[in-house]
């Protein structure tokens, strides 16, 4: 018998319901992504044919879920998660698995404890592009009583590594320009007089030109360096 789109969802539907709830509210799916999602749903062994049919019908950009459908999903998630620990509600994967495990008439120690099932849910989450921020928004909306501790415990990073990543192959040139601009001659001080300000900018530009910075984009036959990448950097 076909599954009806009510709040009495089967375990297979419940396992993916949190991901659908967040994914539809946070994503725009292309035709290629839709086909990929349909193919993945068909490949999941923890879903029966009726569950696959319903889930694929929900992944239709031409017929997105209505506000009533969204509300139904939210109500179902809240109803089926009443007996689930708060720490598992903070993860879409854990929440889906726990709701499925508590489904009626299913061996909780079989499908829903299998590594393949968990890996499939993680894969589906990645397909939908659901990130940590989306999970936090989901928890705040459906479970406002849960306080998520997102305090940064390791908030350090190597600024030199970031600099090397951003500067790329032009790191030496950029270091040279930074060094030049540290000279007091290039200080940016407020000047209300337009003519004085223009003259100062002209002098600063001449100094940069004297360093050869204005010649990077020009051909060598005109006295340039033919280094377009450098001149953009």
C-alpha atoms as a printed R data frame, in Angstrom:
    type eleno elety resid chain resno      x      y       z
1   ATOM     1    CA   UNK     A     1  0.000  0.000   0.000
2   ATOM     2    CA   UNK     A     2  1.362  3.419  -0.929
3   ATOM     3    CA   UNK     A     3  2.563  5.770   1.797
4   ATOM     4    CA   UNK     A     4  0.399  8.781   2.471
5   ATOM     5    CA   UNK     A     5  2.029 12.142   3.082
6   ATOM     6    CA   UNK     A     6  0.899 12.516   6.687
7   ATOM     7    CA   UNK     A     7  2.772 12.957   9.954
8   ATOM     8    CA   UNK     A     8  2.659  9.175  10.532
9   ATOM     9    CA   UNK     A     9  5.769  8.614   8.492
10  ATOM    10    CA   UNK     A    10  7.580  5.292   8.204
11  ATOM    11    CA   UNK     A    11 11.084  4.818   9.643
12  ATOM    12    CA   UNK     A    12 12.721  5.213   6.225
13  ATOM    13    CA   UNK     A    13 10.991  8.550   5.671
14  ATOM    14    CA   UNK     A    14 11.828  9.711   9.185
15  ATOM    15    CA   UNK     A    15 15.514  8.993   8.667
16  ATOM    16    CA   UNK     A    16 15.679 11.576   5.867
17  ATOM    17    CA   UNK     A    17 12.988 13.985   7.030
18  ATOM    18    CA   UNK     A    18 15.337 16.360   8.935
19  ATOM    19    CA   UNK     A    19 17.588 16.596   5.871
20  ATOM    20    CA   UNK     A    20 14.633 17.349   3.618
21  ATOM    21    CA   UNK     A    21 13.338 19.957   6.054
22  ATOM    22    CA   UNK     A    22 16.641 21.821   6.108
23  ATOM    23    CA   UNK     A    23 17.628 21.106   2.512
24  ATOM    24    CA   UNK     A    24 14.452 22.508   0.976
25  ATOM    25    CA   UNK     A    25 14.591 25.636   3.110
26  ATOM    26    CA   UNK     A    26 18.245 26.262   2.295
27  ATOM    27    CA   UNK     A    27 18.928 25.009  -1.236
28  ATOM    28    CA   UNK     A    28 18.161 25.587  -4.893
29  ATOM    29    CA   UNK     A    29 18.489 22.287  -6.725
30  ATOM    30    CA   UNK     A    30 19.470 22.125 -10.390
31  ATOM    31    CA   UNK     A    31 18.054 19.492 -12.795
32  ATOM    32    CA   UNK     A    32 21.361 17.591 -12.632
33  ATOM    33    CA   UNK     A    33 21.273 17.597  -8.839
34  ATOM    34    CA   UNK     A    34 17.655 16.415  -8.848
35  ATOM    35    CA   UNK     A    35 18.524 13.448 -11.075
36  ATOM    36    CA   UNK     A    36 21.500 12.647  -8.869
37  ATOM    37    CA   UNK     A    37 19.289 12.766  -5.770
38  ATOM    38    CA   UNK     A    38 16.703 10.486  -7.407
39  ATOM    39    CA   UNK     A    39 19.412  8.002  -8.383
40  ATOM    40    CA   UNK     A    40 20.803  8.007  -4.858
41  ATOM    41    CA   UNK     A    41 17.387  7.470  -3.300
42  ATOM    42    CA   UNK     A    42 16.851  4.487  -5.616
43  ATOM    43    CA   UNK     A    43 20.185  3.032  -4.490
44  ATOM    44    CA   UNK     A    44 19.506  3.176  -0.748
45  ATOM    45    CA   UNK     A    45 18.795 -0.312   0.560
46  ATOM    46    CA   UNK     A    46 17.244  0.954   3.812
47  ATOM    47    CA   UNK     A    47 14.297  2.420   1.870
48  ATOM    48    CA   UNK     A    48 11.419  0.386   0.496
49  ATOM    49    CA   UNK     A    49  9.836  1.168  -2.936
50  ATOM    50    CA   UNK     A    50  6.981  3.251  -1.503
51  ATOM    51    CA   UNK     A    51  9.381  5.321   0.591
52  ATOM    52    CA   UNK     A    52 11.560  5.948  -2.466
53  ATOM    53    CA   UNK     A    53  8.553  7.084  -4.480
54  ATOM    54    CA   UNK     A    54  7.457  9.574  -1.818
55  ATOM    55    CA   UNK     A    55 10.953 10.955  -1.246
56  ATOM    56    CA   UNK     A    56 11.519 11.465  -4.966
57  ATOM    57    CA   UNK     A    57  8.198 13.292  -5.241
58  ATOM    58    CA   UNK     A    58  9.445 15.681  -2.560
59  ATOM    59    CA   UNK     A    59 12.608 16.425  -4.595
60  ATOM    60    CA   UNK     A    60 10.775 18.208  -7.407
61  ATOM    61    CA   UNK     A    61 11.763 21.876  -7.965
62  ATOM    62    CA   UNK     A    62  8.599 22.427 -10.025
63  ATOM    63    CA   UNK     A    63  6.469 21.384  -7.064
64  ATOM    64    CA   UNK     A    64  8.265 22.589  -3.933
65  ATOM    65    CA   UNK     A    65  6.707 21.817  -0.558
66  ATOM    66    CA   UNK     A    66  3.983 24.235   0.454
67  ATOM    67    CA   UNK     A    67  4.032 26.084   3.786
68  ATOM    68    CA   UNK     A    68  1.508 23.511   4.994
69  ATOM    69    CA   UNK     A    69  3.837 20.673   3.988
70  ATOM    70    CA   UNK     A    70  6.775 22.328   5.726
71  ATOM    71    CA   UNK     A    71  4.697 22.712   8.867
72  ATOM    72    CA   UNK     A    72  3.693 19.050   8.621
73  ATOM    73    CA   UNK     A    73  7.356 18.036   8.395
74  ATOM    74    CA   UNK     A    74  8.261 20.186  11.386
75  ATOM    75    CA   UNK     A    75  5.383 18.800  13.438
76  ATOM    76    CA   UNK     A    76  6.364 15.249  12.542
77  ATOM    77    CA   UNK     A    77  9.982 15.824  13.543
78  ATOM    78    CA   UNK     A    78  8.974 17.324  16.882
79  ATOM    79    CA   UNK     A    79  6.436 14.567  17.542
80  ATOM    80    CA   UNK     A    80  8.867 11.737  16.773
81  ATOM    81    CA   UNK     A    81 11.766 13.268  18.701
82  ATOM    82    CA   UNK     A    82 10.105 13.741  22.083
83  ATOM    83    CA   UNK     A    83 12.049 10.882  23.653
84  ATOM    84    CA   UNK     A    84 15.362 11.618  21.956
85  ATOM    85    CA   UNK     A    85 18.273 13.146  23.871
86  ATOM    86    CA   UNK     A    86 18.976 16.806  23.148
87  ATOM    87    CA   UNK     A    87 22.551 16.097  22.044
88  ATOM    88    CA   UNK     A    88 21.249 13.882  19.227
89  ATOM    89    CA   UNK     A    89 18.700 16.478  18.164
90  ATOM    90    CA   UNK     A    90 21.594 18.805  17.350
91  ATOM    91    CA   UNK     A    91 22.693 16.549  14.478
92  ATOM    92    CA   UNK     A    92 20.442 15.968  11.476
93  ATOM    93    CA   UNK     A    93 22.038 12.554  10.926
94  ATOM    94    CA   UNK     A    94 21.683 11.396  14.532
95  ATOM    95    CA   UNK     A    95 18.153 12.763  14.769
96  ATOM    96    CA   UNK     A    96 17.056 10.974  11.601
97  ATOM    97    CA   UNK     A    97 18.569  7.671  12.731
98  ATOM    98    CA   UNK     A    98 17.049  7.908  16.212
99  ATOM    99    CA   UNK     A    99 13.591  8.741  14.865
100 ATOM   100    CA   UNK     A   100 13.847  5.776  12.483
101 ATOM   101    CA   UNK     A   101 15.014  3.443  15.250
102 ATOM   102    CA   UNK     A   102 11.999  4.341  17.319
103 ATOM   103    CA   UNK     A   103  9.709  3.564  14.357
104 ATOM   104    CA   UNK     A   104  7.062  0.929  14.987
105 ATOM   105    CA   UNK     A   105  7.718 -2.632  13.814
106 ATOM   106    CA   UNK     A   106 11.391 -2.255  12.888
107 ATOM   107    CA   UNK     A   107 14.432 -4.034  14.290
108 ATOM   108    CA   UNK     A   108 16.391 -1.092  15.719
109 ATOM   109    CA   UNK     A   109 19.573 -3.150  15.926
110 ATOM   110    CA   UNK     A   110 19.533 -3.999  12.243
111 ATOM   111    CA   UNK     A   111 19.270 -1.351   9.526
112 ATOM   112    CA   UNK     A   112 19.542  1.757  11.678
113 ATOM   113    CA   UNK     A   113 22.753  0.701  13.390
114 ATOM   114    CA   UNK     A   114 24.447 -0.286  10.136
115 ATOM   115    CA   UNK     A   115 27.433  1.776   9.011
116 ATOM   116    CA   UNK     A   116 26.181  1.755   5.412
117 ATOM   117    CA   UNK     A   117 22.953  3.454   6.477
118 ATOM   118    CA   UNK     A   118 24.781  6.187   8.375
119 ATOM   119    CA   UNK     A   119 27.202  6.696   5.481
120 ATOM   120    CA   UNK     A   120 24.259  7.030   3.069
121 ATOM   121    CA   UNK     A   121 22.643  9.715   5.234
122 ATOM   122    CA   UNK     A   122 25.927 11.610   5.486
123 ATOM   123    CA   UNK     A   123 26.278 11.370   1.700
124 ATOM   124    CA   UNK     A   124 22.745 12.690   1.200
125 ATOM   125    CA   UNK     A   125 23.470 15.589   3.542
126 ATOM   126    CA   UNK     A   126 26.500 16.517   1.432
127 ATOM   127    CA   UNK     A   127 24.451 16.286  -1.779
128 ATOM   128    CA   UNK     A   128 21.937 18.775  -0.371
129 ATOM   129    CA   UNK     A   129 24.753 21.097   0.715
130 ATOM   130    CA   UNK     A   130 23.584 21.188   4.330
131 ATOM   131    CA   UNK     A   131 26.245 22.702   6.601
132 ATOM   132    CA   UNK     A   132 26.740 23.290  10.324
133 ATOM   133    CA   UNK     A   133 25.107 26.708  10.178
134 ATOM   134    CA   UNK     A   134 21.979 25.180   8.645
135 ATOM   135    CA   UNK     A   135 21.885 22.586  11.423
136 ATOM   136    CA   UNK     A   136 22.074 25.312  14.070
137 ATOM   137    CA   UNK     A   137 19.214 27.219  12.449
138 ATOM   138    CA   UNK     A   138 17.190 24.007  12.327
139 ATOM   139    CA   UNK     A   139 17.719 23.344  16.031
140 ATOM   140    CA   UNK     A   140 16.913 26.932  16.988
141 ATOM   141    CA   UNK     A   141 13.666 26.791  15.018
142 ATOM   142    CA   UNK     A   142 12.301 23.398  16.058
143 ATOM   143    CA   UNK     A   143 13.988 22.971  19.436
144 ATOM   144    CA   UNK     A   144 14.462 26.484  20.877
145 ATOM   145    CA   UNK     A   145 14.901 25.005  24.348
146 ATOM   146    CA   UNK     A   146 18.224 23.460  23.298
147 ATOM   147    CA   UNK     A   147 21.248 25.655  23.868
148 ATOM   148    CA   UNK     A   148 24.034 24.921  21.399
149 ATOM   149    CA   UNK     A   149 27.495 25.634  22.722
150 ATOM   150    CA   UNK     A   150 29.314 26.871  19.646
151 ATOM   151    CA   UNK     A   151 32.066 28.579  21.623
152 ATOM   152    CA   UNK     A   152 35.295 28.299  19.735
153 ATOM   153    CA   UNK     A   153 37.742 26.069  21.593
154 ATOM   154    CA   UNK     A   154 40.586 26.290  19.079
155 ATOM   155    CA   UNK     A   155 40.341 29.717  17.493
156 ATOM   156    CA   UNK     A   156 43.880 30.071  16.246
157 ATOM   157    CA   UNK     A   157 45.244 29.831  12.737
158 ATOM   158    CA   UNK     A   158 48.565 30.486  11.093
159 ATOM   159    CA   UNK     A   159 48.289 33.928   9.488
160 ATOM   160    CA   UNK     A   160 51.349 33.238   7.343
161 ATOM   161    CA   UNK     A   161 49.671 30.166   5.826
162 ATOM   162    CA   UNK     A   162 46.572 32.251   5.059
163 ATOM   163    CA   UNK     A   163 48.757 34.957   3.517
164 ATOM   164    CA   UNK     A   164 50.536 32.409   1.318
165 ATOM   165    CA   UNK     A   165 47.204 30.982   0.208
166 ATOM   166    CA   UNK     A   166 45.748 34.379  -0.705
167 ATOM   167    CA   UNK     A   167 48.880 35.795  -2.325
168 ATOM   168    CA   UNK     A   168 49.632 32.674  -4.349
169 ATOM   169    CA   UNK     A   169 52.347 32.946  -6.977
170 ATOM   170    CA   UNK     A   170 52.532 36.741  -6.593
171 ATOM   171    CA   UNK     A   171 53.561 36.664  -2.947
172 ATOM   172    CA   UNK     A   172 56.962 38.352  -3.523
173 ATOM   173    CA   UNK     A   173 55.442 41.222  -5.488
174 ATOM   174    CA   UNK     A   174 52.684 41.745  -2.938
175 ATOM   175    CA   UNK     A   175 55.215 41.779  -0.099
176 ATOM   176    CA   UNK     A   176 57.176 44.412  -1.980
177 ATOM   177    CA   UNK     A   177 54.097 46.607  -2.492
178 ATOM   178    CA   UNK     A   178 53.093 46.261   1.150
179 ATOM   179    CA   UNK     A   179 56.547 47.350   2.189
180 ATOM   180    CA   UNK     A   180 56.345 50.386  -0.087
181 ATOM   181    CA   UNK     A   181 52.925 51.407   1.211
182 ATOM   182    CA   UNK     A   182 54.182 51.293   4.807
183 ATOM   183    CA   UNK     A   183 56.396 54.280   4.032
184 ATOM   184    CA   UNK     A   184 55.050 57.431   5.739
185 ATOM   185    CA   UNK     A   185 55.014 59.099   2.333
186 ATOM   186    CA   UNK     A   186 51.916 57.013   1.499
187 ATOM   187    CA   UNK     A   187 50.035 57.719   4.718
188 ATOM   188    CA   UNK     A   188 46.349 58.422   4.106
189 ATOM   189    CA   UNK     A   189 45.640 61.583   6.094
190 ATOM   190    CA   UNK     A   190 42.511 63.653   5.784
191 ATOM   191    CA   UNK     A   191 42.864 66.647   3.485
192 ATOM   192    CA   UNK     A   192 39.768 68.857   2.939
193 ATOM   193    CA   UNK     A   193 41.407 70.961   0.231
194 ATOM   194    CA   UNK     A   194 40.692 69.230  -3.081
195 ATOM   195    CA   UNK     A   195 43.636 70.714  -4.967
196 ATOM   196    CA   UNK     A   196 46.125 69.825  -2.247
197 ATOM   197    CA   UNK     A   197 44.686 66.302  -2.037
198 ATOM   198    CA   UNK     A   198 44.955 65.809  -5.805
199 ATOM   199    CA   UNK     A   199 48.559 66.997  -5.814
200 ATOM   200    CA   UNK     A   200 49.453 64.605  -3.017
201 ATOM   201    CA   UNK     A   201 47.889 61.660  -4.849
202 ATOM   202    CA   UNK     A   202 49.791 62.664  -7.996
203 ATOM   203    CA   UNK     A   203 53.097 62.681  -6.127
204 ATOM   204    CA   UNK     A   204 52.348 59.300  -4.548
205 ATOM   205    CA   UNK     A   205 51.506 57.878  -7.968
206 ATOM   206    CA   UNK     A   206 54.778 59.179  -9.394
207 ATOM   207    CA   UNK     A   207 56.709 57.493  -6.585
208 ATOM   208    CA   UNK     A   208 54.996 54.171  -7.318
209 ATOM   209    CA   UNK     A   209 55.730 54.613 -11.026
210 ATOM   210    CA   UNK     A   210 59.368 55.221 -10.184
211 ATOM   211    CA   UNK     A   211 59.376 51.758  -8.602
212 ATOM   212    CA   UNK     A   212 58.325 50.296 -11.947
213 ATOM   213    CA   UNK     A   213 54.882 49.229 -10.744
214 ATOM   214    CA   UNK     A   214 53.063 50.965 -13.578
215 ATOM   215    CA   UNK     A   215 54.973 49.097 -16.300
216 ATOM   216    CA   UNK     A   216 53.866 45.524 -15.585
217 ATOM   217    CA   UNK     A   217 50.967 45.435 -18.058
218 ATOM   218    CA   UNK     A   218 52.721 47.073 -21.009
219 ATOM   219    CA   UNK     A   219 54.652 45.264 -23.791
220 ATOM   220    CA   UNK     A   220 58.418 45.200 -23.524
221 ATOM   221    CA   UNK     A   221 58.788 47.092 -26.804
222 ATOM   222    CA   UNK     A   222 57.175 50.073 -25.066
223 ATOM   223    CA   UNK     A   223 59.319 49.783 -21.970
224 ATOM   224    CA   UNK     A   224 56.963 47.522 -20.055
225 ATOM   225    CA   UNK     A   225 57.420 44.121 -18.415
226 ATOM   226    CA   UNK     A   226 54.506 42.193 -20.002
227 ATOM   227    CA   UNK     A   227 53.470 40.819 -16.613
228 ATOM   228    CA   UNK     A   228 49.712 41.087 -16.669
229 ATOM   229    CA   UNK     A   229 49.242 38.832 -13.683
230 ATOM   230    CA   UNK     A   230 51.659 40.926 -11.640
231 ATOM   231    CA   UNK     A   231 49.963 44.173 -12.571
232 ATOM   232    CA   UNK     A   232 46.573 42.816 -11.446
233 ATOM   233    CA   UNK     A   233 48.065 41.472  -8.219
